[in-house]
Amino acid sequence: MEPFEYWNGQLHAEGVALSEIARCVGTPCYVYSRAAIEAAWRDVDAAFGARDHLVCFAVKANSNLAVLGMLARLGSGFDIVSGGELERVLRAGGDPGRVVFSGVGKTADEMRRALQLGIHCFNVESLPELEQLDRVAGAVGIRAPVSVRVNPDVDARTHPYIATGLKESKFGVAMSEALEAYRVAAASSHLRVVGVDCHIGSQLTETAPFVDAAKRIMGLVGNLASNGIELRHIDLGGGLGIRYRDEAPPSRAEYVSALMRAVDDAGGGRLRILVEPGRAIVGNAGVLLSRVQYLKHGESRNFAVVDAAMNDLIRPALYSAWHEVVPVSPRTTEARIYDVVGPVCETGDFLARERALRLEAGDLIALRSAGAYGSSMSSGYNTRPRCPEVVVDGARFHITRRRETLDELLSLETVLPDR
Ligand SMILES: *Cc1c(COP(=O)(O)O)cnc(C)c1O
């Protein structure tokens, strides 16, 4: 299924013309396809077949309540990295019993709340964090389910900012220190060891690093078993890549089969497998809709100045990410080479570089594959209100986050009183 297609010379999201959404909601604006998000989640879930598993959507990829709510209705679990994300999951109708809590800096307050709600598991990333969780769980009087995030030291061969599984990364506990962490956890009466986890990076386009990581983690699982520590689950994190340009990542089904084979061949048939996909569920299910403000035709470069900017979509500036730019109503005039830039006062404020486009001022464009790490990473930089989010469902659309107003953006601030 292709969620974004041209019909009668107009780019549509499912059954709705993007020009219609722009007319009603304005630009810039994120637009997601409900069918594409649900199909992607079901794809991952169904690939496990009858095998014991849990798909925990990584909330940080797209934390819009409507998106979380859709996935909650399908029975999704959630991978969270903050207390704020936990509240989002609850408000969206998600089951706290299917939440795993990752992240290197969980606070005591966040731990307490998650314990009281009865989350599935804390993915603990260091010994000091384990000790803090032990204290908090003791004080609350609820035994904390824990999994140690282990750093398998595999090279995910992705952008250095999104590779997280190397020895030098801030994430997780080194393989060599994992046994000690498990001994501490197993000895505590406030902690219950339930699993092991890893997350080696994002936008991976091969199965090999996932399989390597799974094998190394299974080695640890065996080692733990011979030390009398039995686990119930293995969480292999997220990281499956999508096609932005010409990448050829494995399909969701191929990815899941590779993981199952790696775990089961290493004797892990009794372990439940958890995965934490984010990008692979929502990335290709969204676009950022924007309008061309001005065309600047220069001697050495042409710029299309659009009304979306790095505060709306930071991936190009942050990771040199490539998003396809397509016109909403294609023209037949001659193409020129443009840098597509926003109005923010930073040279890094570009959305795309050197693209052949047929444009006029006032035209609508769509930046494709913007469903993951788009809106969720957006900010109010340059005092630009955060843009709305729309979910298309067949022939209808819903505004699932309205445009922030300037009053709202400024509402938390005050000037100093007179002296
Ligand atoms: C970001 C993150 C994910 C999701 O990564 P994707 O590349 O979007 O699939 C999963 N688990 C953890 C711990 C993360 O930090």
Tab-separated table of C-alpha atoms and ligand atoms in Angstrom:
chain	number	residue	atom	x	y	z
A	1	MET	CA	0.000	0.000	0.000
A	2	GLU	CA	1.283	3.500	-0.933
A	3	PRO	CA	-0.150	6.049	1.528
A	4	PHE	CA	0.926	9.123	-0.493
A	5	GLU	CA	0.019	9.013	-4.183
A	6	TYR	CA	-0.941	11.335	-7.034
A	7	TRP	CA	-4.560	11.301	-8.189
A	8	ASN	CA	-5.668	13.730	-10.901
A	9	GLY	CA	-2.336	15.519	-10.703
A	10	GLN	CA	-2.634	16.133	-6.948
A	11	LEU	CA	-0.654	14.472	-4.172
A	12	HIS	CA	-3.017	12.749	-1.739
A	13	ALA	CA	-2.694	11.188	1.691
A	14	GLU	CA	-4.954	8.139	1.407
A	15	GLY	CA	-8.210	9.677	0.059
A	16	VAL	CA	-7.535	13.311	0.969
A	17	ALA	CA	-5.746	15.895	-1.232
A	18	LEU	CA	-2.850	17.509	0.639
A	19	SER	CA	-3.918	20.859	-0.847
A	20	GLU	CA	-7.223	20.463	1.001
A	21	ILE	CA	-5.407	19.882	4.291
A	22	ALA	CA	-3.185	22.920	3.660
A	23	ARG	CA	-6.314	25.009	2.964
A	24	CYS	CA	-7.988	23.955	6.219
A	25	VAL	CA	-5.010	23.733	8.584
A	26	GLY	CA	-2.358	25.953	7.006
A	27	THR	CA	1.310	25.217	6.559
A	28	PRO	CA	3.702	23.966	7.747
A	29	CYS	CA	1.891	20.856	8.914
A	30	TYR	CA	2.653	17.180	9.487
A	31	VAL	CA	0.318	14.696	7.801
A	32	TYR	CA	0.228	10.993	8.714
A	33	SER	CA	-1.605	8.051	7.196
A	34	ARG	CA	-3.469	5.964	9.740
A	35	ALA	CA	-3.564	2.947	7.423
A	36	ALA	CA	0.202	3.075	6.829
A	37	ILE	CA	1.015	3.259	10.550
A	38	GLU	CA	-1.337	0.415	11.433
A	39	ALA	CA	-0.138	-1.746	8.542
A	40	ALA	CA	3.492	-1.271	9.580
A	41	TRP	CA	2.820	-2.224	13.198
A	42	ARG	CA	0.762	-5.257	12.150
A	43	ASP	CA	3.555	-6.300	9.788
A	44	VAL	CA	6.054	-6.520	12.643
A	45	ASP	CA	3.578	-8.159	14.996
A	46	ALA	CA	2.357	-10.734	12.464
A	47	ALA	CA	5.912	-11.707	11.468
A	48	PHE	CA	6.365	-13.268	14.926
A	49	GLY	CA	3.465	-15.633	14.228
A	50	ALA	CA	2.635	-17.755	17.247
A	51	ARG	CA	5.980	-17.124	18.917
A	52	ASP	CA	5.840	-15.340	22.289
A	53	HIS	CA	6.683	-11.680	21.646
A	54	LEU	CA	5.799	-8.047	22.363
A	55	VAL	CA	6.159	-5.120	19.965
A	56	CYS	CA	6.899	-1.975	21.991
A	57	PHE	CA	6.608	1.129	19.828
A	58	ALA	CA	9.411	3.628	20.589
A	59	VAL	CA	7.366	6.643	21.661
A	60	LYS	CA	10.087	9.191	20.944
A	61	ALA	CA	9.838	8.537	17.189
A	62	ASN	CA	6.325	9.990	17.076
A	63	SER	CA	4.611	10.745	20.351
A	64	ASN	CA	1.385	12.295	19.067
A	65	LEU	CA	-1.488	11.027	21.272
A	66	ALA	CA	-3.497	9.935	18.237
A	67	VAL	CA	-0.619	7.829	16.935
A	68	LEU	CA	-0.067	6.238	20.352
A	69	GLY	CA	-3.811	5.670	20.702
A	70	MET	CA	-4.052	3.886	17.353
A	71	LEU	CA	-1.210	1.581	18.336
A	72	ALA	CA	-2.625	1.029	21.839
A	73	ARG	CA	-5.860	-0.208	20.238
A	74	LEU	CA	-3.857	-2.726	18.239
A	75	GLY	CA	-2.390	-4.033	21.505
A	76	SER	CA	1.014	-2.417	21.181
A	77	GLY	CA	3.508	-2.119	23.980
A	78	PHE	CA	5.579	1.065	24.294
A	79	ASP	CA	9.241	1.875	24.823
A	80	ILE	CA	9.523	5.125	26.759
A	81	VAL	CA	12.490	7.278	27.740
A	82	SER	CA	10.901	9.746	30.177
A	83	GLY	CA	8.114	10.224	32.693
A	84	GLY	CA	6.468	12.549	30.194
A	85	GLU	CA	6.282	9.782	27.613
A	86	LEU	CA	4.770	7.500	30.250
A	87	GLU	CA	1.938	10.006	30.832
A	88	ARG	CA	1.395	10.248	27.086
A	89	VAL	CA	1.014	6.480	26.825
A	90	LEU	CA	-1.545	6.511	29.647
A	91	ARG	CA	-3.537	9.379	28.132
A	92	ALA	CA	-3.556	7.602	24.795
A	93	GLY	CA	-5.084	4.538	26.451
A	94	GLY	CA	-1.913	2.423	26.448
A	95	ASP	CA	-1.429	-0.408	28.936
A	96	PRO	CA	1.324	0.394	31.459
A	97	GLY	CA	1.816	-3.353	31.837
A	98	ARG	CA	3.237	-3.296	28.310
A	99	VAL	CA	5.656	-0.415	28.843
A	100	VAL	CA	9.421	-0.766	28.948
A	101	PHE	CA	11.359	2.184	30.333
A	102	SER	CA	14.723	2.919	28.669
A	103	GLY	CA	17.154	5.813	29.045
A	104	VAL	CA	20.369	6.582	30.922
A	105	GLY	CA	19.035	9.226	33.289
A	106	LYS	CA	15.792	8.072	34.901
A	107	THR	CA	15.034	10.162	37.987
A	108	ALA	CA	13.769	8.780	41.301
A	109	ASP	CA	10.387	10.455	40.637
A	110	GLU	CA	10.099	8.826	37.243
A	111	MET	CA	10.979	5.445	38.748
A	112	ARG	CA	8.388	5.831	41.521
A	113	ARG	CA	5.575	6.686	39.118
A	114	ALA	CA	6.470	3.857	36.741
A	115	LEU	CA	6.599	1.382	39.644
A	116	GLN	CA	3.207	2.462	40.947
A	117	LEU	CA	1.710	2.052	37.493
A	118	GLY	CA	3.142	-1.444	37.214
A	119	ILE	CA	5.223	-1.132	34.042
A	120	HIS	CA	6.515	-4.254	32.342
A	121	CYS	CA	10.202	-3.575	32.806
A	122	PHE	CA	12.919	-1.053	33.596
A	123	ASN	CA	15.745	-1.225	31.075
A	124	VAL	CA	18.544	-0.280	33.448
A	125	GLU	CA	21.597	1.330	31.879
A	126	SER	CA	24.188	1.478	34.715
A	127	LEU	CA	25.060	0.151	38.173
A	128	PRO	CA	24.306	3.485	39.904
A	129	GLU	CA	20.883	3.470	38.233
A	130	LEU	CA	20.321	-0.087	39.456
A	131	GLU	CA	21.200	1.012	43.008
A	132	GLN	CA	18.817	3.975	42.802
A	133	LEU	CA	16.009	1.770	41.485
A	134	ASP	CA	16.666	-0.637	44.367
A	135	ARG	CA	16.279	2.224	46.889
A	136	VAL	CA	13.140	3.612	45.240
A	137	ALA	CA	11.515	0.183	44.941
A	138	GLY	CA	12.348	-0.520	48.594
A	139	ALA	CA	10.752	2.758	49.689
A	140	VAL	CA	7.641	2.261	47.546
A	141	GLY	CA	7.354	-1.386	48.553
A	142	ILE	CA	6.936	-2.648	44.987
A	143	ARG	CA	9.436	-5.051	43.486
A	144	ALA	CA	10.880	-3.541	40.288
A	145	PRO	CA	11.060	-5.712	37.177
A	146	VAL	CA	14.494	-5.144	35.633
A	147	SER	CA	16.430	-5.877	32.548
A	148	VAL	CA	20.003	-4.717	32.100
A	149	ARG	CA	20.730	-2.861	28.899
A	150	VAL	CA	23.900	-4.421	27.649
A	151	ASN	CA	26.192	-2.861	25.137
A	152	PRO	CA	27.048	-5.679	22.743
A	153	ASP	CA	29.829	-3.640	21.059
A	154	VAL	CA	28.682	-4.192	17.503
A	155	ASP	CA	29.053	-1.611	14.770
A	156	ALA	CA	25.622	-0.685	13.485
A	157	ARG	CA	27.236	0.971	10.411
A	158	THR	CA	24.909	3.941	10.603
A	159	HIS	CA	25.350	7.686	11.239
A	160	PRO	CA	27.642	8.181	14.290
A	161	TYR	CA	24.984	10.223	16.139
A	162	ILE	CA	22.494	7.347	15.946
A	163	ALA	CA	24.898	4.463	16.601
A	164	THR	CA	24.478	3.436	20.215
A	165	GLY	CA	25.938	-0.059	20.502
A	166	LEU	CA	29.674	0.604	20.482
A	167	LYS	CA	31.838	0.305	23.599
A	168	GLU	CA	32.437	4.061	23.720
A	169	SER	CA	28.715	4.933	23.704
A	170	LYS	CA	27.009	6.372	26.792
A	171	PHE	CA	24.280	3.745	26.575
A	172	GLY	CA	24.082	0.478	28.452
A	173	VAL	CA	26.463	-1.629	30.538
A	174	ALA	CA	29.582	-3.180	28.962
A	175	MET	CA	29.326	-6.900	28.250
A	176	SER	CA	32.233	-7.451	30.679
A	177	GLU	CA	30.306	-5.782	33.525
A	178	ALA	CA	26.895	-7.271	32.797
A	179	LEU	CA	27.265	-10.374	34.987
A	180	GLU	CA	28.166	-8.211	37.968
A	181	ALA	CA	25.105	-5.982	37.383
A	182	TYR	CA	22.871	-9.064	37.245
A	183	ARG	CA	24.416	-10.427	40.463
A	184	VAL	CA	23.575	-7.162	42.214
A	185	ALA	CA	20.024	-7.193	40.830
A	186	ALA	CA	19.428	-10.865	41.635
A	187	ALA	CA	20.648	-10.368	45.217
A	188	SER	CA	18.178	-7.549	45.903
A	189	SER	CA	14.794	-8.248	47.446
A	190	HIS	CA	13.437	-5.078	45.819
A	191	LEU	CA	14.348	-6.043	42.272
A	192	ARG	CA	13.105	-8.872	40.081
A	193	VAL	CA	15.361	-9.820	37.161
A	194	VAL	CA	13.130	-10.445	34.159
A	195	GLY	CA	15.138	-9.805	31.038
A	196	VAL	CA	18.053	-8.427	29.094
A	197	ASP	CA	18.063	-5.782	26.430
A	198	CYS	CA	20.135	-3.909	23.902
A	199	HIS	CA	19.577	-1.206	21.309
A	200	ILE	CA	22.477	-0.818	18.920
A	201	GLY	CA	21.431	2.156	16.853
A	202	SER	CA	18.937	3.570	14.434
A	203	GLN	CA	18.329	3.501	10.671
A	204	LEU	CA	20.134	0.170	10.235
A	205	THR	CA	19.814	-1.144	6.713
A	206	GLU	CA	21.153	-4.690	7.177
A	207	THR	CA	20.152	-7.570	9.424
A	208	ALA	CA	23.758	-8.611	10.200
A	209	PRO	CA	24.385	-6.183	13.104
A	210	PHE	CA	21.058	-7.173	14.720
A	211	VAL	CA	21.937	-10.846	14.385
A	212	ASP	CA	25.446	-10.265	15.795
A	213	ALA	CA	23.965	-8.391	18.750
A	214	ALA	CA	21.340	-11.085	19.373
A	215	LYS	CA	24.015	-13.799	19.365
A	216	ARG	CA	26.217	-11.906	21.798
A	217	ILE	CA	23.293	-11.259	24.109
A	218	MET	CA	22.329	-14.937	23.921
A	219	GLY	CA	25.893	-15.757	25.015
A	220	LEU	CA	25.271	-13.644	28.106
A	221	VAL	CA	21.883	-15.309	28.677
A	222	GLY	CA	23.656	-18.704	28.757
A	223	ASN	CA	26.302	-17.383	31.118
A	224	LEU	CA	23.630	-15.971	33.434
A	225	ALA	CA	21.751	-19.278	33.424
A	226	SER	CA	24.874	-21.124	34.517
A	227	ASN	CA	25.106	-18.619	37.367
A	228	GLY	CA	21.559	-19.423	38.393
A	229	ILE	CA	19.978	-16.312	36.871
A	230	GLU	CA	17.086	-17.223	34.564
A	231	LEU	CA	15.553	-14.620	32.294
A	232	ARG	CA	12.075	-14.465	30.806
A	233	HIS	CA	12.650	-12.101	27.919
A	234	ILE	CA	15.208	-10.749	25.512
A	235	ASP	CA	14.602	-7.234	24.193
A	236	LEU	CA	16.485	-6.523	20.980
A	237	GLY	CA	15.642	-2.816	20.832
A	238	GLY	CA	14.647	-0.882	17.745
A	239	GLY	CA	16.689	0.445	14.874
A	240	LEU	CA	15.256	-1.062	11.703
A	241	GLY	CA	15.849	1.458	8.920
A	242	ILE	CA	13.502	2.752	6.244
A	243	ARG	CA	13.934	3.939	2.686
A	244	TYR	CA	14.485	7.711	2.557
A	245	ARG	CA	16.290	7.779	-0.781
A	246	ASP	CA	17.892	4.646	-2.178
A	247	GLU	CA	18.447	2.580	0.966
A	248	ALA	CA	17.336	-1.019	0.724
A	249	PRO	CA	16.636	-2.094	4.313
A	250	PRO	CA	15.354	-5.591	5.000
A	251	SER	CA	11.581	-5.874	5.138
A	252	ARG	CA	9.955	-5.876	8.568
A	253	ALA	CA	9.240	-9.588	8.145
A	254	GLU	CA	12.843	-10.386	7.149
A	255	TYR	CA	14.101	-8.432	10.140
A	256	VAL	CA	11.806	-10.269	12.561
A	257	SER	CA	12.669	-13.700	11.098
A	258	ALA	CA	16.383	-12.955	11.404
A	259	LEU	CA	15.937	-12.020	15.078
A	260	MET	CA	13.814	-15.083	15.835
A	261	ARG	CA	16.321	-17.378	14.139
A	262	ALA	CA	19.261	-15.846	16.025
A	263	VAL	CA	17.518	-16.234	19.398
A	264	ASP	CA	15.988	-19.647	18.791
A	265	ASP	CA	19.154	-21.152	17.259
A	266	ALA	CA	21.043	-20.066	20.372
A	267	GLY	CA	18.608	-21.992	22.582
A	268	GLY	CA	16.381	-19.030	23.428
A	269	GLY	CA	13.130	-20.685	22.320
A	270	ARG	CA	11.579	-20.216	25.764
A	271	LEU	CA	12.391	-16.513	25.949
A	272	ARG	CA	9.792	-13.949	24.949
A	273	ILE	CA	11.243	-11.589	22.330
A	274	LEU	CA	10.619	-7.861	22.670
A	275	VAL	CA	11.389	-5.320	19.959
A	276	GLU	CA	11.208	-1.532	20.150
A	277	PRO	CA	10.720	-0.248	16.603
A	278	GLY	CA	10.066	3.463	16.104
A	279	ARG	CA	11.144	4.693	12.697
A	280	ALA	CA	10.090	1.494	10.905
A	281	ILE	CA	6.498	1.977	12.099
A	282	VAL	CA	5.949	5.676	11.424
A	283	GLY	CA	8.799	7.004	9.258
A	284	ASN	CA	7.304	6.463	5.830
A	285	ALA	CA	3.761	7.074	7.061
A	286	GLY	CA	4.158	10.857	7.317
A	287	VAL	CA	5.047	13.957	5.298
A	288	LEU	CA	5.804	17.534	6.250
A	289	LEU	CA	3.652	19.827	4.149
A	290	SER	CA	5.097	23.276	3.447
A	291	ARG	CA	4.531	26.242	1.149
A	292	VAL	CA	7.133	28.030	-0.971
A	293	GLN	CA	7.438	31.656	0.172
A	294	TYR	CA	10.095	32.998	-2.176
A	295	LEU	CA	12.354	31.772	-4.931
A	296	LYS	CA	15.832	33.303	-4.957
A	297	HIS	CA	17.618	32.656	-8.205
A	298	GLY	CA	21.308	33.427	-7.723
A	299	GLU	CA	24.470	33.196	-9.783
A	300	SER	CA	25.777	30.109	-8.100
A	301	ARG	CA	22.758	28.755	-6.240
A	302	ASN	CA	18.981	28.869	-6.261
A	303	PHE	CA	17.051	28.866	-3.034
A	304	ALA	CA	13.451	27.909	-2.431
A	305	VAL	CA	12.576	29.614	0.853
A	306	VAL	CA	9.708	27.662	2.380
A	307	ASP	CA	7.599	28.150	5.516
A	308	ALA	CA	8.921	25.028	7.280
A	309	ALA	CA	12.313	25.196	8.951
A	310	MET	CA	14.839	23.345	11.064
A	311	ASN	CA	12.712	23.932	14.159
A	312	ASP	CA	9.946	21.873	12.489
A	313	LEU	CA	12.213	19.184	10.991
A	314	ILE	CA	15.742	19.114	12.366
A	315	ARG	CA	16.968	15.872	10.790
A	316	PRO	CA	18.657	17.460	7.742
A	317	ALA	CA	20.532	19.965	9.953
A	318	LEU	CA	21.346	17.452	12.693
A	319	TYR	CA	22.261	14.298	10.758
A	320	SER	CA	22.563	15.562	7.175
A	321	ALA	CA	19.458	13.461	6.619
A	322	TRP	CA	17.929	13.280	3.146
A	323	HIS	CA	14.182	13.743	2.695
A	324	GLU	CA	12.613	13.522	-0.731
A	325	VAL	CA	10.940	16.791	-1.777
A	326	VAL	CA	7.916	16.485	-4.046
A	327	PRO	CA	5.443	19.029	-5.373
A	328	VAL	CA	1.824	18.688	-4.274
A	329	SER	CA	0.630	19.835	-7.743
A	330	PRO	CA	3.415	19.072	-10.245
A	331	ARG	CA	4.192	21.650	-12.937
A	332	THR	CA	5.519	21.106	-16.431
A	333	THR	CA	7.763	24.183	-16.500
A	334	GLU	CA	11.539	23.772	-16.627
A	335	ALA	CA	13.226	22.334	-13.545
A	336	ARG	CA	15.935	24.220	-11.706
A	337	ILE	CA	18.302	23.069	-8.990
A	338	TYR	CA	17.250	24.394	-5.582
A	339	ASP	CA	18.372	24.326	-1.990
A	340	VAL	CA	15.148	24.139	0.014
A	341	VAL	CA	15.654	26.323	3.090
A	342	GLY	CA	13.599	27.727	5.944
A	343	PRO	CA	13.445	31.228	7.432
A	344	VAL	CA	15.497	30.420	10.550
A	345	CYS	CA	18.683	32.452	11.003
A	346	GLU	CA	21.180	29.587	10.777
A	347	THR	CA	23.161	28.466	7.754
A	348	GLY	CA	22.303	24.965	8.919
A	349	ASP	CA	18.630	25.702	8.339
A	350	PHE	CA	18.122	23.677	5.212
A	351	LEU	CA	15.606	20.933	4.520
A	352	ALA	CA	17.093	19.672	1.259
A	353	ARG	CA	20.014	20.522	-0.992
A	354	GLU	CA	20.492	20.545	-4.738
A	355	ARG	CA	17.144	19.191	-5.831
A	356	ALA	CA	15.750	19.506	-9.334
A	357	LEU	CA	12.309	21.049	-8.849
A	358	ARG	CA	9.700	22.893	-10.902
A	359	LEU	CA	8.472	25.584	-8.538
A	360	GLU	CA	6.645	28.881	-8.324
A	361	ALA	CA	6.195	31.005	-5.195
A	362	GLY	CA	3.079	29.849	-3.377
A	363	ASP	CA	3.447	26.194	-4.389
A	364	LEU	CA	2.949	23.442	-1.850
A	365	ILE	CA	5.686	20.866	-1.353
A	366	ALA	CA	5.826	17.702	0.735
A	367	LEU	CA	8.937	16.423	2.505
A	368	ARG	CA	8.504	12.690	2.497
A	369	SER	CA	9.415	10.115	5.153
A	370	ALA	CA	8.908	12.687	7.892
A	371	GLY	CA	6.729	10.570	10.198
A	372	ALA	CA	9.579	9.643	12.564
A	373	TYR	CA	11.712	12.109	14.555
A	374	GLY	CA	9.975	15.017	12.806
A	375	SER	CA	7.317	16.573	14.991
A	376	SER	CA	8.676	14.840	18.107
A	377	MET	CA	12.037	16.646	17.696
A	378	SER	CA	10.501	20.000	16.784
A	379	SER	CA	10.988	23.132	18.867
A	380	GLY	CA	9.968	26.771	19.093
A	381	TYR	CA	13.392	28.063	18.014
A	382	ASN	CA	13.187	31.563	16.499
A	383	THR	CA	9.845	31.898	18.345
A	384	ARG	CA	8.127	29.808	15.713
A	385	PRO	CA	4.994	28.141	17.106
A	386	ARG	CA	5.063	24.356	16.747
A	387	CYS	CA	3.160	23.190	13.711
A	388	PRO	CA	0.011	21.045	13.662
A	389	GLU	CA	-0.292	17.308	13.073
A	390	VAL	CA	-3.038	15.700	11.034
A	391	VAL	CA	-3.981	12.033	10.734
A	392	VAL	CA	-5.714	10.984	7.535
A	393	ASP	CA	-8.109	8.069	7.827
A	394	GLY	CA	-9.481	7.084	4.432
A	395	ALA	CA	-11.471	9.997	3.035
A	396	ARG	CA	-11.390	11.953	6.321
A	397	PHE	CA	-8.758	13.721	8.323
A	398	HIS	CA	-8.381	14.679	11.971
A	399	ILE	CA	-6.310	17.496	13.442
A	400	THR	CA	-4.525	15.600	16.193
A	401	ARG	CA	-2.407	18.505	17.338
A	402	ARG	CA	-3.540	22.014	16.517
A	403	ARG	CA	-1.123	24.779	15.671
A	404	GLU	CA	0.420	26.343	18.751
A	405	THR	CA	-0.464	30.009	19.149
A	406	LEU	CA	2.059	32.734	19.939
A	407	ASP	CA	0.221	33.331	23.226
A	408	GLU	CA	0.735	29.696	24.168
A	409	LEU	CA	4.374	29.800	23.141
A	410	LEU	CA	4.966	32.864	25.344
A	411	SER	CA	2.624	31.930	28.174
A	412	LEU	CA	5.264	30.516	30.528
A	413	GLU	CA	7.479	33.606	30.437
A	414	THR	CA	7.394	36.962	32.207
A	415	VAL	CA	9.392	40.161	32.167
A	416	LEU	CA	11.031	41.291	35.419
A	417	PRO	CA	8.976	43.612	37.663
A	418	ASP	CA	9.983	47.278	38.045
A	419	ARG	CA	12.645	47.849	40.663
B	1	LIG	C1	15.287	5.433	19.892
B	1	LIG	C2	15.167	4.090	20.502
B	1	LIG	C3	14.408	3.097	19.857
B	1	LIG	C4	13.762	3.280	18.505
B	1	LIG	O1	14.709	3.371	17.481
B	1	LIG	P1	14.224	3.341	15.950
B	1	LIG	O2	15.496	3.473	15.197
B	1	LIG	O3	13.322	4.496	15.749
B	1	LIG	O4	13.549	2.040	15.715
B	1	LIG	C5	14.242	1.894	20.512
B	1	LIG	N1	14.826	1.657	21.730
B	1	LIG	C6	15.572	2.586	22.352
B	1	LIG	C7	16.162	2.267	23.669
B	1	LIG	C8	15.780	3.828	21.764
B	1	LIG	O5	16.543	4.730	22.379
